[in-house]
Structures are given as structure tokens and as C-alpha cells.
PDB file of C-alpha atoms in Angstrom:
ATOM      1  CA  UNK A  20      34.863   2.622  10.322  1.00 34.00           C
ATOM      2  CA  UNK A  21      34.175   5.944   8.715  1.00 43.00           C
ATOM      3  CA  UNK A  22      32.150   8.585  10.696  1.00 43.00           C
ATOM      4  CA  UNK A  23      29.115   8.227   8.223  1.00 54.00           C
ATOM      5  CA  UNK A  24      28.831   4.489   9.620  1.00 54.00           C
ATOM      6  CA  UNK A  25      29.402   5.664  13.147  1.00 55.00           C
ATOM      7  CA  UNK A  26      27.177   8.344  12.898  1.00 60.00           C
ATOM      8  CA  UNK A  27      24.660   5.882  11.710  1.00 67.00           C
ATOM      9  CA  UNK A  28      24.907   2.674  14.646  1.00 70.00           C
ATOM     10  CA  UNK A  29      25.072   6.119  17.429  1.00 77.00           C
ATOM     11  CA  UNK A  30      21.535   6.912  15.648  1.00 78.00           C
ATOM     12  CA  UNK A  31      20.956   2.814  16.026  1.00 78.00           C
ATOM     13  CA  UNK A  32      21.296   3.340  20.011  1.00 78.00           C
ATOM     14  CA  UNK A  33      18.688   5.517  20.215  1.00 84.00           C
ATOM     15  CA  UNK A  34      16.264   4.858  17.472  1.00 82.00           C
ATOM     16  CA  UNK A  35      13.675   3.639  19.566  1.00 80.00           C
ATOM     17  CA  UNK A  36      13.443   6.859  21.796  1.00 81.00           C
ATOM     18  CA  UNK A  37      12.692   9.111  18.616  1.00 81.00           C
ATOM     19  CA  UNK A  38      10.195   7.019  16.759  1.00 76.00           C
ATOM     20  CA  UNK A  39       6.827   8.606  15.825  1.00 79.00           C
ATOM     21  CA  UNK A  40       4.753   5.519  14.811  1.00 81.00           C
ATOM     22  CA  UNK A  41       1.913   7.881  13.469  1.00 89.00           C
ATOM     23  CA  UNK A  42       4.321   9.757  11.139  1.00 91.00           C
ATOM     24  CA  UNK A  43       5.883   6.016  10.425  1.00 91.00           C
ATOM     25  CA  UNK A  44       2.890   4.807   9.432  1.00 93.00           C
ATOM     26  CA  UNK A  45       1.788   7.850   7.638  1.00 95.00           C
ATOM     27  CA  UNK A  46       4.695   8.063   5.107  1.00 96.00           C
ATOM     28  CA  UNK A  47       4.220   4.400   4.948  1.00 97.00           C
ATOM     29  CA  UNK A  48       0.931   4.470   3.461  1.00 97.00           C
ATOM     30  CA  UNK A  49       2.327   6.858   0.807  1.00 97.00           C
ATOM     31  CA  UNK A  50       4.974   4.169  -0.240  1.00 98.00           C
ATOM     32  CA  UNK A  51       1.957   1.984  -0.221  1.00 97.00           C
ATOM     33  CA  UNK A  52      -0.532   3.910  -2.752  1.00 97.00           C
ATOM     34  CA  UNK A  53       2.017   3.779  -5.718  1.00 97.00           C
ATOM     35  CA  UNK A  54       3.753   0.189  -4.916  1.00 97.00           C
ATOM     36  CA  UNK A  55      -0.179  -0.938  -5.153  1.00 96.00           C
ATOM     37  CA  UNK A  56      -0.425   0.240  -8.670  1.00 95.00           C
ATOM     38  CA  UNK A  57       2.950  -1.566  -9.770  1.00 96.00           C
ATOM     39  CA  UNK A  58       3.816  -5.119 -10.969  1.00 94.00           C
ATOM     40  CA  UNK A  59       6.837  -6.518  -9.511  1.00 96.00           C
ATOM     41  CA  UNK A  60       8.843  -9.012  -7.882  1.00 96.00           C
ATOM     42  CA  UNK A  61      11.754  -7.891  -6.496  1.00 97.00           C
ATOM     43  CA  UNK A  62      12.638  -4.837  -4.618  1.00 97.00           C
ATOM     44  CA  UNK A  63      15.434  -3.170  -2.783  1.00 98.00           C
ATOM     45  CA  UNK A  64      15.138  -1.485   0.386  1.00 98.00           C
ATOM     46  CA  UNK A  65      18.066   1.107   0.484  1.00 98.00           C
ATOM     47  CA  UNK A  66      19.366   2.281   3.860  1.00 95.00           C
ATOM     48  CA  UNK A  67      16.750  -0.364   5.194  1.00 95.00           C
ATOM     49  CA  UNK A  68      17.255   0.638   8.721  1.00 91.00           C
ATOM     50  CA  UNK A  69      16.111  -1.373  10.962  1.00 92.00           C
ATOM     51  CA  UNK A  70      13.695  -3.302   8.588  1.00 95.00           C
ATOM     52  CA  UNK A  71      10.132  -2.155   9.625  1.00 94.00           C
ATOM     53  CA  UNK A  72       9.126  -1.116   5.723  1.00 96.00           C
ATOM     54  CA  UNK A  73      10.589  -4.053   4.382  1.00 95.00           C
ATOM     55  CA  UNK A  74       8.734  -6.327   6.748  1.00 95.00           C
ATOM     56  CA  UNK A  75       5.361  -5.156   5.695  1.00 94.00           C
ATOM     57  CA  UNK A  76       6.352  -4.697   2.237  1.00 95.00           C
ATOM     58  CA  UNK A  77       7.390  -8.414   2.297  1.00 92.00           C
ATOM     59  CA  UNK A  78       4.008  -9.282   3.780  1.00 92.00           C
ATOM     60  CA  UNK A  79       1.957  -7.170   1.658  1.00 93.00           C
ATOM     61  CA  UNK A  80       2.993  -7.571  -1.741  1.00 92.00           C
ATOM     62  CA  UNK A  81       5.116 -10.702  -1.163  1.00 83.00           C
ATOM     63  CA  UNK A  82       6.774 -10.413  -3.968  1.00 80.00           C
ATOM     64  CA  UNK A  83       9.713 -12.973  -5.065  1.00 86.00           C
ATOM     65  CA  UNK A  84      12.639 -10.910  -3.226  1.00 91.00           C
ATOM     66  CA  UNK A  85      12.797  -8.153  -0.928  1.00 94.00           C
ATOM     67  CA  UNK A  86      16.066  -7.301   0.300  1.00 97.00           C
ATOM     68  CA  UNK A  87      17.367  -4.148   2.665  1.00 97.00           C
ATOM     69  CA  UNK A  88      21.004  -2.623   2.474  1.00 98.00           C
ATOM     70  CA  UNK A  89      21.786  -0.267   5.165  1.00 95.00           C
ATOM     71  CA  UNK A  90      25.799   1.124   6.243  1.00 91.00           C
ATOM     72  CA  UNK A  91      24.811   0.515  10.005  1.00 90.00           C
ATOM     73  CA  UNK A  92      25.410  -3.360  11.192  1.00 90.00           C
ATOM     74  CA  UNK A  93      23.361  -2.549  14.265  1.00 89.00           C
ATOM     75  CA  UNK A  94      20.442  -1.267  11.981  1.00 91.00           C
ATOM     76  CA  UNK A  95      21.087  -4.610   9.504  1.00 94.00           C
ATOM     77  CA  UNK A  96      21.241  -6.962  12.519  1.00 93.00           C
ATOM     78  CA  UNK A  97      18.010  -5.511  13.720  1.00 93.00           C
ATOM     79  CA  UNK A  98      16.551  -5.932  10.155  1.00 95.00           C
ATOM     80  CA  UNK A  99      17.371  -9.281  10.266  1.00 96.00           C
ATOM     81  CA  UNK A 100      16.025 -10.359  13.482  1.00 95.00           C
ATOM     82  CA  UNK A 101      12.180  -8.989  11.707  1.00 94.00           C
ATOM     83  CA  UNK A 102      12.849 -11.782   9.641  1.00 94.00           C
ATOM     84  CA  UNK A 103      14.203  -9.984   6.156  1.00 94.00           C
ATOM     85  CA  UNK A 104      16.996 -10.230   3.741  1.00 96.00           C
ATOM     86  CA  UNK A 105      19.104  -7.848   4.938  1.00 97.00           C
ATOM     87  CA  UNK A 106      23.035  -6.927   3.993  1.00 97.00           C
ATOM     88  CA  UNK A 107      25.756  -4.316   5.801  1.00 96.00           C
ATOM     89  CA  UNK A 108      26.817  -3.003   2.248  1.00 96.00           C
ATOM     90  CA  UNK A 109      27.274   0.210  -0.112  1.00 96.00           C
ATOM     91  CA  UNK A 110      24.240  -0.069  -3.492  1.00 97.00           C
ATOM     92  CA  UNK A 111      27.565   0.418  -5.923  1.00 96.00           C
ATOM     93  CA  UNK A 112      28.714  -2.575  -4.425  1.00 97.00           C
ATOM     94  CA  UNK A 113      25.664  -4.726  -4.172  1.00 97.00           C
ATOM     95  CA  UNK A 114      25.202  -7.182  -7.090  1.00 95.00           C
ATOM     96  CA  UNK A 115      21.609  -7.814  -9.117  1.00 96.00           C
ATOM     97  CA  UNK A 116      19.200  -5.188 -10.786  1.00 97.00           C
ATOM     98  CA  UNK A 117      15.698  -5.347  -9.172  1.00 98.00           C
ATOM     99  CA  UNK A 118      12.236  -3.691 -10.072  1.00 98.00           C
ATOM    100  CA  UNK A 119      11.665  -1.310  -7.609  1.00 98.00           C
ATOM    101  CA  UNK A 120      14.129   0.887  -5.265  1.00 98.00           C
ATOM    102  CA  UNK A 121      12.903   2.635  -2.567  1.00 98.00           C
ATOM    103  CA  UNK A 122      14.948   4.975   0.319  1.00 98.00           C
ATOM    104  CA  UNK A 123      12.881   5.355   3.237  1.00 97.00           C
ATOM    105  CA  UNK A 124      13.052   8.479   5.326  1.00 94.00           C
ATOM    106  CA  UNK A 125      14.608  10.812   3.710  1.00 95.00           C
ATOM    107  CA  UNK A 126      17.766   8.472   3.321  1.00 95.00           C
ATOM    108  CA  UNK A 127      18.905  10.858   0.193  1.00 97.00           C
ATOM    109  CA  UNK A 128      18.970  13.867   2.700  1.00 97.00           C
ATOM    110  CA  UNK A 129      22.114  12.232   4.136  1.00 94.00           C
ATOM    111  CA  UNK A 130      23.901  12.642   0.277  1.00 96.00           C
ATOM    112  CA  UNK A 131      26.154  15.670  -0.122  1.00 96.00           C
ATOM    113  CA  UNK A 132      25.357  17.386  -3.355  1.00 97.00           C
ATOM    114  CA  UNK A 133      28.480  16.239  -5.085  1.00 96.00           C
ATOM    115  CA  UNK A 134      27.355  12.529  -3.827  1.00 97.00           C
ATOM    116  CA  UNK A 135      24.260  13.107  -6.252  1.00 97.00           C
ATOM    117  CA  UNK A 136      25.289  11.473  -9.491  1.00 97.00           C
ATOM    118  CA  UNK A 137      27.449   8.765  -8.448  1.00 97.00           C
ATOM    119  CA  UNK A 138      24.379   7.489  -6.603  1.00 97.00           C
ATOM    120  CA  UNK A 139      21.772   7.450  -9.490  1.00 98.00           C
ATOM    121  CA  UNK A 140      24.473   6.111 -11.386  1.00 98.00           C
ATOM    122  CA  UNK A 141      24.373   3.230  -9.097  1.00 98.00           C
ATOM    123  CA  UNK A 142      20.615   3.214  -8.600  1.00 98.00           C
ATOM    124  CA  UNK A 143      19.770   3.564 -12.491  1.00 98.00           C
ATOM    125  CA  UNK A 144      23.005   0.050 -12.416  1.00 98.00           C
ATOM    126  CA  UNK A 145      20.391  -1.743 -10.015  1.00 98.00           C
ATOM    127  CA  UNK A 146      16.980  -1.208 -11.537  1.00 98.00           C
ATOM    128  CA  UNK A 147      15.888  -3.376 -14.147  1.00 98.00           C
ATOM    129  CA  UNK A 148      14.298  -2.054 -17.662  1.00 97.00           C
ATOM    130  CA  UNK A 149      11.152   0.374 -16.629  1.00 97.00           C
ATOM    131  CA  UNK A 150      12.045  -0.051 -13.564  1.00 98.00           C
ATOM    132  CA  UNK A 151      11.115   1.956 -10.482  1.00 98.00           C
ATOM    133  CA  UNK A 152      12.920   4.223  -7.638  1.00 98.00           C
ATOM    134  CA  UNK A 153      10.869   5.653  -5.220  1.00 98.00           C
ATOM    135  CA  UNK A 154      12.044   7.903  -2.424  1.00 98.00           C
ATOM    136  CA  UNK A 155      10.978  10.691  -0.223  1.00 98.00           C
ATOM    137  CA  UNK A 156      12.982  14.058   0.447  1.00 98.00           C
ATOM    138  CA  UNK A 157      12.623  16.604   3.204  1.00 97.00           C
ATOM    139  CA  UNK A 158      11.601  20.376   1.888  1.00 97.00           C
ATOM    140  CA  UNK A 159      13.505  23.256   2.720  1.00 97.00           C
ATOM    141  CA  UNK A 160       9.883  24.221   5.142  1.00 96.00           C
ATOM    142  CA  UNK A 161      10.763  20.559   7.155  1.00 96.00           C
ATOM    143  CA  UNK A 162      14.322  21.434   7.450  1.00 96.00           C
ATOM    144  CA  UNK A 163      13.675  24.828   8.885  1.00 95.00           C
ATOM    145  CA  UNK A 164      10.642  24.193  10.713  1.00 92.00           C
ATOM    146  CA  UNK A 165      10.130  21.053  11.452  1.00 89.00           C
ATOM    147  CA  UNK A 166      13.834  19.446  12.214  1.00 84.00           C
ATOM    148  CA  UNK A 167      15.186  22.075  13.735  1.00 90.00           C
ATOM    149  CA  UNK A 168      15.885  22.793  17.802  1.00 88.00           C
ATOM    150  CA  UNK A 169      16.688  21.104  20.852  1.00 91.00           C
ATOM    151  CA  UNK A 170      15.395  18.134  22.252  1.00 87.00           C
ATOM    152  CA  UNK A 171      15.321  16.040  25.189  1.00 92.00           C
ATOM    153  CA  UNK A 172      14.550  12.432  25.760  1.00 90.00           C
ATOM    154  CA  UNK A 173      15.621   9.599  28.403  1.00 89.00           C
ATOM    155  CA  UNK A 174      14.498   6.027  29.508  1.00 89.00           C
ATOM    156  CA  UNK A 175      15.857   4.077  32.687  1.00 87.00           C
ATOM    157  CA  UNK A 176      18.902   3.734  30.989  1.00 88.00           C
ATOM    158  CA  UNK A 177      20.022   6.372  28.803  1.00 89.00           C
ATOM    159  CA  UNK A 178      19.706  10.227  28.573  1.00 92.00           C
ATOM    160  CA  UNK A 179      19.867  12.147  24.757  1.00 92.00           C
ATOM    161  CA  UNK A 180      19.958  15.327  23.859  1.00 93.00           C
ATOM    162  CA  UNK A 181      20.053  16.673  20.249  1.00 93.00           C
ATOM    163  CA  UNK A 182      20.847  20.160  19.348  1.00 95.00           C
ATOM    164  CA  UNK A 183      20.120  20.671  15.446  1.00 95.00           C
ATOM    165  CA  UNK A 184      20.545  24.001  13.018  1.00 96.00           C
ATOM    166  CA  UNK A 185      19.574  24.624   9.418  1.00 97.00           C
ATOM    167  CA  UNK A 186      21.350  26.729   7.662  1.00 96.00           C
ATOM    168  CA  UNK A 187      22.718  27.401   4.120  1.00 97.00           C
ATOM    169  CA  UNK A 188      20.800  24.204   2.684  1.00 97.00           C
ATOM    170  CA  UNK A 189      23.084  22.206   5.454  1.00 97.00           C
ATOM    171  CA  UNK A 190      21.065  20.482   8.697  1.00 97.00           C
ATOM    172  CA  UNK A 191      23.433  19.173  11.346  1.00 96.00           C
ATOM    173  CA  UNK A 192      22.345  17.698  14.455  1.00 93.00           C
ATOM    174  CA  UNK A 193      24.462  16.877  17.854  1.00 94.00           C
ATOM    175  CA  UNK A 194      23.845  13.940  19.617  1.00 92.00           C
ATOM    176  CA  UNK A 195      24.884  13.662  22.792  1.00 93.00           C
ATOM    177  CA  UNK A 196      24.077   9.884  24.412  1.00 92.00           C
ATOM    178  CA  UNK A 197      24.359   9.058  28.260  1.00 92.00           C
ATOM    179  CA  UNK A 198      24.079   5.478  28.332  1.00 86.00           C
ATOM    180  CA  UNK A 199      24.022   3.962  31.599  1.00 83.00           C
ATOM    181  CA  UNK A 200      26.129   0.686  32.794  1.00 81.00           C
ATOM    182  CA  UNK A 201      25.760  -0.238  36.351  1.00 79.00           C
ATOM    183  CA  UNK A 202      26.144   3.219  38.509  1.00 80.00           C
ATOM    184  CA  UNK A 203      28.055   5.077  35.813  1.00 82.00           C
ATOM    185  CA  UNK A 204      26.809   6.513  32.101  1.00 82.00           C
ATOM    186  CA  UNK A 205      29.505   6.355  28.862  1.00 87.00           C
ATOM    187  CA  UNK A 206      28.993   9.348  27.059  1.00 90.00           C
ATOM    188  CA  UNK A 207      28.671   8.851  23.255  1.00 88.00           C
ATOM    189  CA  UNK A 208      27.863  12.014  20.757  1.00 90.00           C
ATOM    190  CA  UNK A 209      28.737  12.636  17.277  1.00 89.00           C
ATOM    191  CA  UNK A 210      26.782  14.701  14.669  1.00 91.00           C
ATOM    192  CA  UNK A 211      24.859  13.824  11.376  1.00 90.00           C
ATOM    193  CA  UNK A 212      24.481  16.142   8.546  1.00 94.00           C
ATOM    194  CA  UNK A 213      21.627  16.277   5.791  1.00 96.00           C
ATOM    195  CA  UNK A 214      21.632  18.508   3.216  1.00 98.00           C
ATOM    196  CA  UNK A 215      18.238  20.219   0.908  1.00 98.00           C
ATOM    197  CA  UNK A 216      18.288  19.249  -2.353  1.00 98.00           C
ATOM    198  CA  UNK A 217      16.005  20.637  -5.113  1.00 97.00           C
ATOM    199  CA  UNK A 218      13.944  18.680  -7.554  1.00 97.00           C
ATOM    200  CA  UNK A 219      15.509  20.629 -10.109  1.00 97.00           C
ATOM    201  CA  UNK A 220      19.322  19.234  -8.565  1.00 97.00           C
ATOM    202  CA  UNK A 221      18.033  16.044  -8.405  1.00 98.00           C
ATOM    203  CA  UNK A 222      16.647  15.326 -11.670  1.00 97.00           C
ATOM    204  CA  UNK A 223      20.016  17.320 -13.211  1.00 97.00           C
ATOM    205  CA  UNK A 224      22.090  14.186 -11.467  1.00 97.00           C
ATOM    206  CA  UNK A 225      20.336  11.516 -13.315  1.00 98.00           C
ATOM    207  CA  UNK A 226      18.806   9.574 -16.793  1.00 97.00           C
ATOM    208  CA  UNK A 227      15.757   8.366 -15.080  1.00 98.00           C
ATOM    209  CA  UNK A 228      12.645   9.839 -15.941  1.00 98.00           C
ATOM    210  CA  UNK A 229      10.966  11.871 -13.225  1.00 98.00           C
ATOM    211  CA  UNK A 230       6.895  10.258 -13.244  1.00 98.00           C
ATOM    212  CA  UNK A 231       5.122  11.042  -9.845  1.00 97.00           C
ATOM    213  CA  UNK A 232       5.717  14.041  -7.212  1.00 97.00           C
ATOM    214  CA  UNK A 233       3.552  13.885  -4.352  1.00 97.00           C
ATOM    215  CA  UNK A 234       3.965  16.797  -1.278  1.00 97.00           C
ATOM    216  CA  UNK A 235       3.673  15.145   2.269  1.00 96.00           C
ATOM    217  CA  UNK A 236       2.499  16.746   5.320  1.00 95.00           C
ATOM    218  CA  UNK A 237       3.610  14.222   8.179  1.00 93.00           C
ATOM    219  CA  UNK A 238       3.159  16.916  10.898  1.00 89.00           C
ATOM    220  CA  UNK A 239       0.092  19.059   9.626  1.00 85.00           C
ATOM    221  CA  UNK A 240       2.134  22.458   9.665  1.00 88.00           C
ATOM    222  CA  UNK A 241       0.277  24.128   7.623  1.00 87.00           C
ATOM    223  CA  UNK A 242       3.004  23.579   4.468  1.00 93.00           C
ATOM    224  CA  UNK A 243       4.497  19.998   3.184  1.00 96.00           C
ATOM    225  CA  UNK A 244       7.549  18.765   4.937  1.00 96.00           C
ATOM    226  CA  UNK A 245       8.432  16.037   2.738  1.00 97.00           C
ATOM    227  CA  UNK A 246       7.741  15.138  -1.329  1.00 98.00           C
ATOM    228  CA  UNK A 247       7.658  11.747  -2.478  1.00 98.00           C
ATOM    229  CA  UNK A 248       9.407  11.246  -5.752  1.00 98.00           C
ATOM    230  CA  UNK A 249       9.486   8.220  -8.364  1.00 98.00           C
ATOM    231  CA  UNK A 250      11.443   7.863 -11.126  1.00 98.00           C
ATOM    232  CA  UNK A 251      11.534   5.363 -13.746  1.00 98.00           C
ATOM    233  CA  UNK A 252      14.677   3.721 -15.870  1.00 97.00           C
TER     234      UNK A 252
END
């Protein structure tokens, strides 16, 4: 297993003690106000997680197929058990072109710059004629401000801290699990990495045609954290 995957099912562990439903539901509804002015009838969910947008995109829209694809098996296993198509697999080795793509969360955050092409190259492979990609990208004002620091959270059964640092368009943040069996705790800690990418980067690494850019503010800070991007084949 490479370190991106285990990286990924160490986030897995302790998804649950970081979610922020209102900010969930919040860059949810932005998904929602351009899939609502779209026809189609198949989409892909990439890095699907652990399948929450592709349930209620599946029970919203209901279109024909809605599949996720996500490099964690914990996160795909979870997927599955919400009752959606998911698959533990790379997009330029997934087969079928569908209408819409979407990356949830800031999933493109987790591409080096150098990673940029190959993966609209794969992404402009899986999207049918006028097709759709719609994703959402943290700013360099959420990196700095928003991400960044240290940060402490437990349950009955496991303590995590995460130390994080922005610098040089690079974010890196230290987990450090205690999970708990019986009377003794297995410590677990590794570190993922996200990187700031420019519109201007990102529209230099691909043929699809920039059509929407929105500017999110999931945490009211006065300056938008996120922008939501779509692009169309």
C-alpha cells in the first residue's frame, strides 16, 4: 500500500471525530444549485469518501447510475454500507465515460502540481460529450486561515491530535491517533499533504472549458475559503 492510501484509511479512523455537518451540508447545497440546472443520468463521485454526497445525490436526482471511487477501502466499504455503487480504484483505471464528475471536498487539494494534467486527462477520458466536472478547491485565505493549527479531539476510545502548517503553497498536517484496545492505546500517525493551486494552474492543465466559478464561505471569515469550479468537455 502506498502512503497516499494509508494516509487516506488513518483519515478513515477518525473521520467521524472531525465532521462539521453544517459546513457538510453547506458545500452540499452548492453541489446542489448547479446539478439542479443539469440533465443527466449518470455521474461519478471521485474520491467518494465515505458516500454521504452520493447517497443524497442518488436520492435526489436519481439518475440512471451514480457510482463513487475513492483510494481508501475503509472509506469505499463505508460507502457501500449507505447503500451506493462504490469501487476501491484509481479514475485512469476506471472504465465508462459518464455525464457529470464531481470531487467533493477539496479532493484536488490532495494533487501535487505535476499530478495536474495527467488527472484532467483522465477526467476529460471519463466525461461524455458536453459533459460536466464539478469540484471545489480550497483558497490560499482557507489554507492559511482556516486549516491551519493544532487541534485536539477524543471519544471513549481514541485520542487525536493534528498539528498542520501552510507554507510555500504546501499544507501538511500530522496526525497522531491513540486508539484504545482493552487497557492499552496503539499509536497510529502519519501526515497528509495538500497543495494551493490557482485557477490560472488549473485551467493551464486541461481542454475543458472553464463555465461557472462560485467563491464559498463555509466558515463566515470574513473572505471565501473555498471556490466551486465546473468545467465542461
Amino acid at each position: 500500500m502506498d502512503n497516499t492510501k494509508e494516509s487516506l484509511n488513518l483519515y478513515a479512523k477518525v473521520e467521524d471525530l472531525l465532521e462539521n455537518s453544517e459546513a457538510i451540508e453547506k458545500l452540499y447545497g452548492y453541489y446542489y444549485n448547479l446539478l439542479d440546472d443539469l440533465e443527466f443520468k449518470t455521474l461519478l463521485d471521485v474520491g467518494c469518501g465515505s458516500g454521504a454526497f452520493l447517497r443524497d445525490v442518488k436520492s435526489r436526482y436519481s439518475p440512471f447510475i451514480a457510482k463513487g471511487i475513492d483510494l481508501s477501502s475503509v472509506m469505499v466499504q463505508r460507502a457501500r454500507l449507505k447503500g451506493v455503487l462504490a469501487e476501491t480504484i484509481d479514475l485512469c483505471d476506471l472504465d465508462g465515460r459518464f455525464d457529470i464528475l464531481t470531487a467533493v471536498f477539496d479532493m484536488l487539494n490532495y494533487l501535487p502540481p505535476s499530478a495536474l494534467k495527467e488527472f484532467f486527462e483522465c477526467v476529460e477520458a471519463h466525461l461524455n460529450d458536453d459533459g460536466y466536472f464539478i469540484f471545489d478547491i480550497n483558497t490560499d485565505f482557507g489554507f492559511a486561515n482556516v486549516a491551519v493549527g493544532a487541534y485536539v479531539v477524543e471519544d471513549d476510545y481514541r485520542f487525536l491530535a493534528i498539528d498542520s502548517d501552510y507554507e510555500d503553497d504546501i499544507y501538511e498536517a500530522t496526525f497522531t491517533l491513540f486508539d484504545r484496545d482493552g487497557n492499552s492505546y496503539h499509536k497510529l500517525q502519519d501526515t497528509i499533504t495538500q497543495h494551493y493551486h490557482s485557477i490560472e494552474s488549473i485551467t493551464e492543465a486541461t481542454n475543458l472549458n472553464l463555465v461557472a466559478i462560485q467563491e464559498i464561505s463555509l466558515y463566515d471569515m470574513g473572505e471565501s475559503d473555498k471556490l466551486l469550479l465546473m468545467f465542461q468537455k
